[in-house]
Amino acid sequence: MNANLKETILNPIFKGNPITVLVLGICSSLAVTVEMKGALVMALSVTIVTGLSSFVLSLLRNTIPNRVRIIVQLVVVALMVILVDQVLKAYAYGIDKQLSVYIGLIITNCIVMGRIEAFALGNKPIPSLLDGLANGVGYGLILIVVSFFRELFGSGTLFGLRIIPESFYAAGYMNNGLVILPPMALILIGCIIWIQRGIQKDLQEK
Amino acid sequence: MNTNGNAYTVIYSTIIVVLVAAILAYASMALKPKQDANAKAETISQMLTAAQFYSKEECSSMGNDKVLEAYSKNIKSAFAINAQGQKIRDLSTDVNKIELIDNLKAQDNNIRGKKDVELPVYIFTKDGKDVTVVPCYGAGLWGPIWGYLAFSQDDKTFVGAYFDHASETPGLGAKIKDDPSFRAEFVGKAADYNASPIFSIVKGGAPKDQQNAIDAITGATMTSKGLSAAIDTWLAAYKPYLSNNGSAPAMTSAQPADTTAAPADTADIK
Amino acid sequence: MEYLNLFIKSIFVDNMIFAYFLGMCSYLAVSKNVKTASGLGLAVIFVLFVTLPINYLLNKYVLLPGALSWLGDSFKDVDLSFLSFIIFIAVIAAITQLVEMVVEKFAPALYASLGIYLPLIAVNCAILGGSLFMQNKDFVNVGESAVYALGSGIGWFLAIVTLAAIREKMQYSNVPPALKGIGITFITVGLMAMAFMTFMGISL
């Protein structure tokens, strides 16, 4: 049981990473990877939503009428997302504004529904909670790696703090404007997948 | 238990819906005052930044209450005008019930649709002189952009400006908000109410001797264009009020009637 | 002219996939061949076109602060905007269900080709994203929201069909083993997005 639990937590972070291996939840959230601050908040929000909705739906799993299963899931997920959105609006107003519609889009983030369907509906609440949280973390990890490169090379800053010194700019260094634009997020993820599959040969597709 | 029966399904769905609605209504009611205060403080700090009372960083470190205090300490009068430039009502400036007109989006639609408008004018006192702050609103490349323009006593010369946006490209279009040197370009420039456009942001650099234009942001052509149009549209809406230096509507008596105090170089464009 | 501008813009400039990454999951999963890709693409156009105007009306007359004022003065201050996510997703889920039943009953041929995708679509980010973006933009009437929905849907359709065509051809290419499949697809989409950026700034 303990080994099982450990597997539940560790698997989604690298070997079964929701983005690079399961290819879930790329949807909207890439758009918030231009700056690390936004990516971090998005990662936290997704983690909380996935964890809590997995937990709640796992508690309810034996009572949900089959015919309205998807709707009940959507309602619970939407409830969590709205709560996160409201709390952010009250306590982190600037960041909520920056994330704008993407917070709402967590509802249809395939990770959340995917984990509920694949795990929470067949397991006890505590492992479901852990599974949800771990998937959120694995997902957040990729967001943060992508945003690290995009912010560093696109704006020369990390978390808004200047990393590339002014003297570089004086010497003719320029920020790479392309990194900030949407296409580079996709190409960066492609590269991350390339590296991961180079290391873990068993993940390669034929 | 049979979880597939009709009655069960209906009762279950009803309970879930009621429960969720109750939780949401509670959360929304509990957090609403805080959210509204955030929004209000945000708008006010944009005005204070535009009028050069504080920098953007100072405002965000002040906290909501201090921002509200700073507003009601420095404001002289706030009121709404109509399309003819006449004052239609006062806005409360009392620290406990500060009243703003921040439905810029709706006002923007009204301006463009030539419908009735209710445009806010905020007059601050800074170093003994009046600073008039008015908003502007328009479309950028990806979403709406808006901001506040601050004029000196002659209602023409800029003492500052502040802009914000919903989703412009970071590092490019987002510079309208993030780059203080872009905002600093406005200082000393002046609107020309007889020209068209009244004020513009010019790609490739504004002519040095032109008073009512500044340079666009490199690499952010569409955002600059959108901002230029937003400023021009809104200043045109304010023209009846601002071009008469606030003296046309009879009710604002505090303004000096003559405009000779204005810096000479703002008078015309060569 | 306004409508044409909005239409072109929502297809090419504000493309759901290339500019906002909306609906990526099904985009990557169902783009292995052109036939299924166009099936899903059509379903997305259809559902967007039906749900977005409905959500627009709901937003305007129920959800926004003061939107309920048509019920009388006492409802003037009601602000239900916190419910918008849940209402939008409920409308989308209900409409897809309804559409599925109607299509099955009256157009079995269409159902045979679209049917399997309809349930998938309720959780497609592009549909909810369309409604949320609609809330963010200043559409003045239902017509604009419908044009936006149609344009976005066609943009999505275009994106998935072109990707599927490229992927069909790519089967015969010699891709590094670690990049095969999803890796090279991401990079391809990135390059396509770059190509679409040339439309940026278009204004009619």
XYZ file of C-alpha atoms in Angstrom:
680
model
C 0.000 0.000 0.000
C 2.766 2.403 0.925
C 4.740 1.626 -2.203
C 1.532 2.088 -4.130
C 0.917 5.479 -2.597
C 4.450 6.561 -3.373
C 3.967 5.458 -6.951
C 0.723 7.446 -7.117
C 2.588 10.563 -6.086
C 5.828 10.179 -8.024
C 4.560 8.778 -11.291
C 2.746 11.884 -12.581
C 5.709 14.125 -11.898
C 8.114 12.602 -14.377
C 7.400 9.193 -15.879
C 3.695 9.719 -16.415
C 3.779 13.488 -16.683
C 0.351 14.748 -17.729
C 1.688 17.154 -20.343
C 4.634 15.413 -21.940
C 3.477 11.810 -21.661
C -0.307 11.777 -21.380
C -0.598 14.930 -23.538
C -3.435 16.288 -21.414
C -4.251 19.819 -20.428
C -2.091 21.737 -22.832
C -5.222 23.631 -23.673
C -5.209 27.150 -22.500
C -2.580 27.268 -19.876
C 0.388 27.671 -22.172
C -0.790 31.172 -22.817
C 0.163 32.116 -19.257
C 3.764 30.933 -19.534
C 5.204 34.244 -20.708
C 5.999 35.205 -17.141
C 6.970 32.973 -14.231
C 4.660 34.674 -11.771
C 1.568 33.921 -13.822
C 2.734 30.379 -14.509
C 3.299 29.716 -10.817
C -0.140 30.951 -9.824
C -1.715 28.993 -12.660
C 0.182 25.859 -11.579
C -0.996 26.307 -7.988
C -4.585 26.892 -9.077
C -4.622 23.809 -11.279
C -3.066 21.718 -8.486
C -5.658 22.858 -5.976
C -8.555 22.338 -8.362
C -7.413 18.899 -9.486
C -6.713 17.760 -5.923
C -9.934 19.023 -4.394
C -12.255 17.945 -7.177
C -10.690 14.487 -7.249
C -11.208 14.281 -3.495
C -14.825 15.435 -3.549
C -15.809 13.264 -6.488
C -14.103 10.275 -4.957
C -16.225 10.794 -1.842
C -19.329 10.937 -4.022
C -18.267 8.169 -6.374
C -20.769 5.560 -5.236
C -23.730 7.906 -5.205
C -23.485 9.636 -8.576
C -26.272 8.616 -10.957
C -24.673 7.290 -14.088
C -26.740 9.332 -16.525
C -25.664 12.698 -15.155
C -22.124 11.656 -14.312
C -20.328 14.114 -16.598
C -22.566 17.014 -15.578
C -22.014 16.341 -11.876
C -18.274 16.248 -12.494
C -18.377 19.510 -14.416
C -20.416 21.174 -11.690
C -18.000 20.145 -8.952
C -14.979 21.217 -10.994
C -16.631 24.516 -11.893
C -17.395 25.098 -8.208
C -13.717 24.673 -7.290
C -12.586 26.917 -10.137
C -15.005 29.681 -9.210
C -13.857 29.526 -5.598
C -10.212 29.803 -6.665
C -11.109 32.688 -8.976
C -13.026 34.531 -6.268
C -10.237 34.105 -3.734
C -7.641 35.327 -6.232
C -9.818 38.323 -7.070
C -9.968 39.220 -3.403
C -6.377 38.555 -2.383
C -4.246 38.642 -5.541
C -6.087 41.095 -7.727
C -3.225 41.910 -10.073
C -2.459 38.285 -10.828
C -6.091 37.410 -11.347
C -6.300 40.174 -13.912
C -3.222 38.865 -15.670
C -4.599 35.325 -15.865
C -7.998 36.660 -16.984
C -10.053 34.036 -18.784
C -7.497 31.288 -18.341
C -8.561 30.666 -14.757
C -12.053 29.880 -16.018
C -10.627 27.543 -18.595
C -9.296 25.239 -15.878
C -12.851 23.845 -15.906
C -12.246 22.293 -19.281
C -8.607 21.497 -18.633
C -8.434 17.866 -19.649
C -6.183 16.982 -16.709
C -8.903 17.649 -14.185
C -11.584 15.605 -15.937
C -9.050 13.037 -17.058
C -7.852 12.278 -13.534
C -11.397 12.174 -12.189
C -12.484 9.674 -14.812
C -9.318 7.615 -14.723
C -8.550 7.610 -11.028
C -10.891 9.325 -8.589
C -14.039 7.438 -9.586
C -12.363 4.119 -8.822
C -10.296 4.911 -5.747
C -10.636 6.025 -2.132
C -10.660 9.765 -1.328
C -7.130 10.091 0.105
C -5.261 8.435 -2.778
C -7.482 10.431 -5.159
C -6.528 13.668 -3.461
C -2.841 12.752 -3.710
C -3.204 11.694 -7.324
C -4.880 14.995 -8.169
C -2.273 17.045 -6.361
C 0.625 15.105 -7.888
C -0.772 15.549 -11.381
C -1.165 19.234 -10.722
C 2.466 19.407 -9.632
C 3.684 17.471 -12.659
C 1.700 19.813 -14.830
C 2.928 22.899 -12.998
C 6.511 21.758 -13.361
C 6.292 21.914 -17.141
C 4.578 25.306 -17.013
C 7.341 26.642 -14.814
C 10.145 25.238 -16.974
C 8.566 26.717 -20.102
C 7.958 30.074 -18.455
C 11.533 30.116 -17.110
C 12.943 30.043 -20.629
C 10.331 32.368 -22.048
C 10.761 35.032 -19.400
C 14.553 34.789 -19.239
C 15.131 35.035 -22.966
C 12.081 37.091 -23.805
C 12.323 39.789 -21.170
C 15.660 39.160 -19.452
C 13.895 38.843 -16.110
C 12.711 36.117 -13.715
C 9.683 36.806 -11.516
C 9.977 40.362 -12.785
C 13.513 40.786 -11.406
C 16.217 41.702 -13.874
C 18.605 38.784 -14.422
C 20.442 39.754 -17.564
C 22.437 42.834 -16.511
C 22.006 46.204 -18.195
C 25.617 46.082 -19.361
C 24.707 43.238 -21.712
C 22.090 45.410 -23.353
C 24.592 48.230 -23.595
C 26.942 45.829 -25.358
C 24.290 45.103 -27.962
C 22.398 42.150 -26.462
C 18.729 42.099 -27.309
C 15.744 40.268 -25.852
C 14.393 37.598 -28.142
C 10.968 38.891 -29.069
C 9.975 35.603 -30.658
C 10.169 33.678 -27.386
C 7.331 35.733 -25.944
C 4.989 34.980 -28.813
C 2.697 31.926 -28.686
C 4.517 29.666 -31.207
C 7.637 29.344 -29.078
C 5.692 27.830 -26.174
C 4.729 24.932 -28.422
C 8.239 24.500 -29.779
C 9.688 24.572 -26.247
C 7.323 21.806 -25.152
C 8.338 19.840 -28.231
C 11.959 20.156 -27.112
C 11.135 19.114 -23.536
C 9.411 16.006 -24.891
C 12.431 15.349 -27.100
C 14.806 15.478 -24.132
C 12.563 13.353 -21.912
C 12.114 10.683 -24.544
C 15.805 10.734 -25.296
C 16.392 9.738 -21.683
C 13.430 7.378 -21.285
C 13.626 5.292 -24.428
C 10.549 3.219 -23.499
C 8.291 6.244 -24.069
C 9.276 6.623 -27.717
C 6.567 6.103 -30.305
C 7.079 3.853 -33.269
C -29.136 1.506 -3.515
C -30.370 1.976 -7.043
C -28.491 4.968 -8.379
C -30.013 4.816 -11.836
C -33.673 5.475 -11.063
C -35.344 8.611 -12.412
C -36.419 9.915 -9.030
C -32.979 9.379 -7.578
C -31.302 11.169 -10.477
C -33.604 14.167 -10.207
C -33.307 14.467 -6.428
C -29.552 14.022 -6.566
C -29.127 16.693 -9.225
C -31.344 19.105 -7.322
C -29.378 18.646 -4.106
C -26.066 19.153 -5.888
C -27.267 22.283 -7.665
C -28.709 23.835 -4.507
C -25.598 23.002 -2.532
C -23.251 24.436 -5.139
C -25.360 27.571 -5.544
C -25.378 28.089 -1.775
C -21.601 27.707 -1.466
C -20.996 30.072 -4.376
C -23.449 32.683 -3.183
C -21.846 32.629 0.259
C -18.301 32.880 -1.106
C -19.268 35.636 -3.465
C -20.999 37.659 -0.763
C -18.145 37.193 1.685
C -15.447 38.217 -0.769
C -17.307 40.883 -2.722
C -16.419 43.900 -0.553
C -12.748 43.002 -0.709
C -12.888 42.522 -4.491
C -14.665 45.832 -5.006
C -12.147 47.590 -2.793
C -9.338 46.089 -4.862
C -10.888 47.275 -8.100
C -11.472 50.758 -6.727
C -7.984 51.089 -5.288
C -6.564 49.894 -8.580
C -8.426 52.549 -10.564
C -7.439 55.247 -8.097
C -3.787 54.283 -8.081
C -3.794 54.507 -11.871
C -5.065 58.066 -11.604
C -2.563 58.950 -8.898
C 0.234 57.517 -11.032
C -0.958 59.437 -14.082
C -0.998 62.683 -12.108
C 2.531 61.892 -10.867
C 1.671 61.797 -7.168
C 3.248 58.409 -6.700
C 5.016 55.855 -8.835
C 3.312 52.624 -9.765
C 5.442 50.672 -7.272
C 4.662 53.067 -4.431
C 0.948 52.674 -5.092
C 1.040 48.899 -5.043
C 2.970 48.880 -1.762
C 0.624 51.347 -0.104
C -2.332 49.035 0.359
C -5.946 49.805 -0.436
C -6.723 52.077 2.518
C -3.747 54.368 2.033
C -4.543 54.701 -1.667
C -8.083 55.799 -0.882
C -6.774 58.258 1.710
C -4.264 59.701 -0.735
C -7.066 60.170 -3.231
C -9.402 62.057 -0.990
C -6.540 64.149 0.381
C -5.383 65.339 -3.023
C -8.642 65.554 -4.934
C -10.209 68.962 -5.362
C -13.357 68.009 -7.175
C -14.735 65.127 -9.168
C -17.783 65.292 -11.383
C -19.369 63.895 -14.495
C -19.935 65.796 -17.711
C -22.133 65.141 -20.730
C -21.232 65.232 -24.416
C -21.642 69.032 -24.491
C -19.079 69.427 -21.752
C -21.642 70.463 -19.138
C -21.404 69.199 -15.624
C -24.252 66.849 -14.850
C -23.487 65.609 -11.356
C -20.891 65.553 -8.609
C -18.990 62.445 -7.614
C -18.422 61.922 -3.936
C -14.796 62.258 -2.855
C -15.331 61.387 0.798
C -12.817 58.722 1.815
C -15.519 56.324 2.986
C -17.668 56.490 -0.108
C -15.469 57.453 -3.001
C -17.482 57.449 -6.184
C -15.830 56.749 -9.528
C -17.136 56.248 -13.020
C -15.222 53.192 -14.106
C -17.561 51.611 -16.640
C -15.232 52.873 -19.349
C -16.248 50.123 -21.729
C -19.895 51.185 -21.713
C -18.943 54.862 -22.027
C -16.679 54.006 -24.936
C -19.586 52.321 -26.722
C -21.703 55.403 -26.073
C -19.033 57.742 -27.410
C -18.658 55.723 -30.583
C -22.406 55.294 -30.947
C -22.953 59.035 -30.343
C -25.279 58.249 -27.469
C -25.634 59.968 -24.100
C -22.431 59.816 -22.132
C -21.449 60.369 -18.535
C -17.755 61.177 -18.596
C -15.795 61.573 -15.375
C -13.468 64.505 -14.711
C -11.170 64.337 -11.692
C -9.403 67.523 -10.627
C -6.532 67.087 -8.201
C -4.509 69.779 -6.487
C -0.782 69.327 -6.779
C 1.668 71.941 -5.516
C -1.132 74.480 -5.477
C -2.080 73.899 -9.106
C -4.925 72.006 -10.682
C -4.270 68.722 -12.408
C -7.156 67.388 -14.480
C -7.320 63.623 -14.960
C -9.523 62.003 -17.587
C -9.725 58.384 -18.729
C -9.431 56.819 -22.159
C -10.391 53.387 -23.459
C -9.977 51.435 -26.675
C -8.885 48.240 -28.340
C -5.294 47.032 -28.450
C -3.967 44.092 -30.398
C -5.419 41.298 -28.255
C -7.927 42.964 -26.001
C -9.019 46.226 -24.441
C -6.556 48.903 -23.345
C -7.368 51.856 -21.133
C -5.699 54.491 -19.067
C -5.716 57.925 -17.480
C -4.357 61.161 -18.911
C -3.340 63.977 -16.592
C -3.310 67.587 -17.798
C -1.851 70.662 -16.177
C -3.883 73.767 -15.397
C -4.327 74.707 -19.062
C -6.075 71.370 -19.770
C -3.756 70.858 -22.729
C -0.267 70.085 -21.514
C 0.314 66.567 -20.228
C 1.792 66.181 -16.784
C 1.630 62.413 -17.082
C -0.305 59.373 -18.189
C -0.911 55.823 -17.123
C -2.100 52.898 -19.211
C -3.222 49.375 -18.560
C -4.258 46.491 -20.763
C -5.999 43.143 -20.571
C -3.737 40.959 -22.678
C -1.136 42.787 -24.750
C 2.078 40.908 -25.582
C 4.498 41.075 -22.633
C 7.682 42.891 -23.557
C 6.080 44.499 -26.611
C 2.551 45.892 -26.382
C 2.586 45.526 -22.605
C 5.185 48.300 -22.517
C 2.360 50.828 -22.487
C 1.977 49.748 -18.875
C 5.392 48.414 -17.909
C 7.790 50.860 -19.512
C 8.012 54.119 -17.526
C 9.995 55.747 -20.327
C 7.052 55.367 -22.701
C 4.751 57.077 -20.233
C 7.383 59.749 -19.623
C 7.190 60.702 -23.306
C 3.820 62.288 -22.654
C 5.147 64.757 -20.108
C 5.359 68.231 -21.618
C 3.516 67.269 -24.793
C 0.128 68.858 -25.398
C -3.166 68.057 -27.003
C -4.254 70.296 -29.856
C -8.038 70.493 -29.865
C -8.164 72.200 -33.247
C -6.167 69.512 -34.999
C -7.258 66.097 -36.153
C -6.124 63.860 -34.608
C -6.004 65.770 -31.348
C -3.099 63.650 -30.201
C -1.325 60.804 -31.923
C 1.275 58.109 -31.404
C 3.366 57.937 -34.547
C 5.095 54.858 -35.880
C 8.681 55.493 -36.820
C 8.979 58.556 -34.632
C 7.042 61.782 -34.245
C 8.536 64.968 -35.743
C 10.582 66.657 -33.028
C 8.774 69.968 -33.161
C 5.281 68.463 -33.190
C 3.670 69.045 -29.820
C 0.701 66.714 -30.114
C 2.488 63.492 -30.998
C 4.883 60.978 -29.468
C 6.836 57.987 -30.768
C 5.222 54.574 -31.025
C 6.645 51.543 -29.220
C 9.044 49.602 -31.412
C 7.623 46.206 -32.302
C 4.180 47.014 -30.986
C 2.597 48.751 -33.946
C -0.935 47.535 -33.361
C -0.973 48.352 -29.659
C 0.424 51.823 -30.351
C -2.139 52.392 -33.068
C -4.949 51.249 -30.790
C -3.764 53.494 -27.971
C -3.443 56.428 -30.330
C -7.022 55.930 -31.493
C -8.249 55.487 -27.910
C -6.665 58.746 -26.768
C -7.902 60.651 -29.805
C -11.467 59.332 -29.518
C -11.737 60.136 -25.849
C -10.122 63.549 -26.090
C -12.551 64.351 -28.881
C -15.370 63.419 -26.517
C -13.896 65.673 -23.839
C -13.148 68.469 -26.321
C -16.151 70.660 -25.420
C -14.982 70.648 -21.821
C -11.200 70.579 -22.099
C -10.737 72.943 -25.057
C -12.542 75.633 -23.112
C -10.302 74.977 -20.172
C -13.224 73.813 -18.107
C -14.833 77.236 -18.232
C -17.652 76.468 -20.631
C -19.812 74.665 -18.106
C -20.839 77.486 -15.828
C -20.764 75.417 -12.689
C -16.989 75.014 -12.465
C -16.003 78.406 -11.185
C -12.656 77.591 -9.665
C -10.842 77.545 -12.981
C -9.080 80.760 -14.013
C -10.779 82.045 -17.116
C -7.726 83.125 -19.068
C -5.357 80.630 -20.586
C -2.359 82.921 -20.815
C -0.773 81.048 -17.940
C -0.236 78.147 -20.266
C 3.298 77.536 -21.510
C 3.709 79.500 -24.700
C 4.996 76.585 -26.746
C 1.766 74.662 -26.471
C -0.204 77.274 -28.323
C 0.280 75.991 -31.824
C 2.180 73.627 -34.011
C 4.671 74.757 -36.523
C -17.689 45.791 -42.925
C -17.394 45.500 -39.166
C -18.668 41.949 -39.407
C -16.265 40.994 -42.201
C -13.374 42.449 -40.236
C -14.334 40.519 -37.116
C -14.838 37.372 -39.162
C -11.425 37.486 -40.850
C -9.750 38.471 -37.610
C -11.231 35.612 -35.635
C -10.201 33.087 -38.270
C -6.629 34.174 -38.819
C -5.402 36.611 -36.189
C -7.188 35.497 -33.035
C -6.975 31.879 -34.116
C -8.141 29.679 -31.253
C -5.288 27.215 -31.649
C -2.360 29.298 -32.763
C -2.906 32.374 -30.650
C -4.667 31.004 -27.575
C -3.957 27.248 -27.501
C -7.639 26.527 -27.002
C -8.891 22.995 -27.508
C -5.357 21.641 -27.706
C -6.102 18.226 -26.216
C -8.531 17.079 -28.854
C -6.562 19.015 -31.447
C -3.495 16.861 -30.860
C -5.371 13.635 -30.224
C -7.722 13.693 -33.215
C -5.425 15.071 -35.910
C -3.903 11.841 -37.145
C -5.928 11.767 -40.363
C -7.826 14.334 -42.355
C -11.182 12.580 -42.334
C -11.715 12.395 -38.583
C -10.088 15.792 -38.167
C -12.596 17.456 -40.454
C -15.420 15.660 -38.631
C -14.348 17.087 -35.297
C -13.664 20.469 -36.880
C -17.203 20.662 -38.250
C -18.640 19.670 -34.885
C -16.669 22.464 -33.209
C -17.912 25.075 -35.705
C -21.462 23.873 -35.157
C -21.420 23.827 -31.354
C -19.589 27.161 -31.091
C -22.084 28.759 -33.433
C -25.014 27.512 -31.367
C -23.727 28.041 -27.826
C -21.946 31.357 -28.131
C -24.946 33.531 -29.020
C -26.964 31.822 -26.271
C -24.261 32.518 -23.741
C -24.030 36.080 -25.023
C -27.698 36.661 -24.319
C -27.456 35.004 -20.907
C -24.453 37.130 -20.075
C -26.151 40.317 -21.186
C -29.562 39.762 -19.655
C -28.841 37.632 -16.587
C -25.254 37.566 -15.431
C -23.657 40.998 -15.745
C -23.987 43.496 -12.893
C -27.313 45.230 -13.429
C -28.267 42.859 -16.223
C -31.471 41.862 -14.493
C -32.852 45.397 -14.517
C -35.434 44.383 -17.134
C -37.170 42.489 -14.315
C -37.798 45.705 -12.461
C -35.930 48.296 -10.452
C -35.410 46.089 -7.430
C -33.140 43.827 -9.483
C -30.934 46.703 -10.609
C -28.071 45.931 -8.266
C -27.991 42.172 -8.672
C -24.602 40.940 -9.805
C -24.534 37.295 -10.795
C -21.267 37.405 -12.696
C -19.696 34.911 -10.265
C -22.015 32.297 -11.727
C -20.861 32.792 -15.292
C -18.409 29.865 -15.495
C -20.948 27.400 -14.215
C -23.805 28.730 -16.358
C -21.679 28.728 -19.488
C -20.468 25.181 -19.004
C -23.990 24.008 -18.166
C -25.352 25.612 -21.331
C -22.592 24.015 -23.378
C -23.159 20.561 -21.875
C -26.908 20.813 -22.291
C -26.721 22.113 -25.863
C -24.320 19.410 -26.988
C -26.627 16.825 -25.490
C -29.616 18.395 -27.209
C -27.835 18.743 -30.519
C -26.760 15.134 -30.326
C -30.347 13.965 -29.826
C -31.775 16.206 -32.546
C -29.115 15.258 -35.068
C -29.542 11.572 -34.282
C -33.272 11.787 -34.842
C -33.456 13.974 -37.927
C -30.138 13.553 -39.714
C -28.798 10.072 -39.140
C -26.182 10.461 -41.857
C -24.766 13.557 -40.208
C -24.958 11.817 -36.856
C -22.924 8.929 -38.174
C -20.102 11.287 -39.088
C -20.352 13.892 -36.284
C -22.038 11.941 -33.524
C -19.048 10.422 -31.847
C -17.399 13.821 -31.467
C -20.277 15.662 -29.870
C -19.816 14.284 -26.332
C -16.085 15.069 -26.588
C -16.892 18.651 -27.332
C -18.592 19.514 -24.053
C -15.173 19.472 -22.436
C -13.310 21.070 -25.326
C -11.621 24.243 -24.118
C -12.304 25.981 -27.410
C -16.026 26.067 -26.721
C -15.865 27.380 -23.176
C -12.948 29.600 -24.220
C -15.105 31.111 -26.939
C -17.736 32.073 -24.398
C -15.207 33.473 -21.934
C -13.496 35.529 -24.625
C -16.888 36.751 -25.748
C -17.438 38.010 -22.211
C -14.127 39.871 -22.433
C -14.741 41.516 -25.788
C -17.135 44.358 -26.373
C -19.679 42.757 -28.626
C -22.560 45.136 -29.009
C -25.144 42.673 -30.299
C -25.893 39.007 -30.845
C -24.898 39.291 -34.493
C -21.316 40.098 -33.594
C -21.089 37.212 -31.175
C -22.456 34.837 -33.827
C -19.940 36.084 -36.405
C -17.165 35.700 -33.871
C -18.331 32.159 -33.103
C -18.423 31.235 -36.776
C -14.996 32.747 -37.441
C -13.391 31.077 -34.440
C -14.927 27.749 -35.381
C -13.667 27.986 -38.945
C -10.244 28.988 -37.641
C -10.188 25.894 -35.461
C -11.369 23.720 -38.346
C -8.674 25.113 -40.607
C -5.999 24.512 -37.990
C -6.938 20.891 -37.325
C -7.382 19.929 -40.974
C -4.038 21.412 -42.027
C -2.260 19.737 -39.111
C -3.872 16.406 -39.963
C -2.729 16.756 -43.564
C 0.819 17.487 -42.462
C 0.797 14.560 -40.039
C -0.419 12.199 -42.746
C 2.549 13.160 -44.884
C 4.937 13.110 -41.961
C 4.453 9.395 -41.461
C 6.861 8.911 -44.317
C 9.489 11.278 -42.955
C 12.559 10.267 -41.078
C 12.042 11.875 -37.670
C 14.532 11.329 -34.798
C 13.127 8.482 -32.658
C 12.710 10.574 -29.505
C 10.757 13.212 -31.397
C 8.424 10.816 -33.176
C 4.724 11.256 -32.635
C 3.783 13.956 -30.196
C 7.166 15.715 -30.002
C 7.403 16.604 -33.658
C 3.697 17.465 -33.672
C 4.276 20.165 -31.074
C 7.104 21.628 -33.114
C 5.002 21.478 -36.278
C 2.165 23.318 -34.559
C 4.672 25.895 -33.349
C 5.883 26.485 -36.900
C 2.309 26.687 -38.192
C 1.526 29.229 -35.492
C 4.505 31.259 -36.631
C 3.195 31.183 -40.181
C -0.194 32.389 -38.956
C 1.455 35.301 -37.198
C 1.974 36.930 -40.559
C -1.735 37.729 -40.468
C -1.283 39.773 -37.321
C -2.268 43.364 -37.656
C -4.604 42.700 -40.543
C -7.391 45.240 -40.553
C -10.129 45.562 -43.123
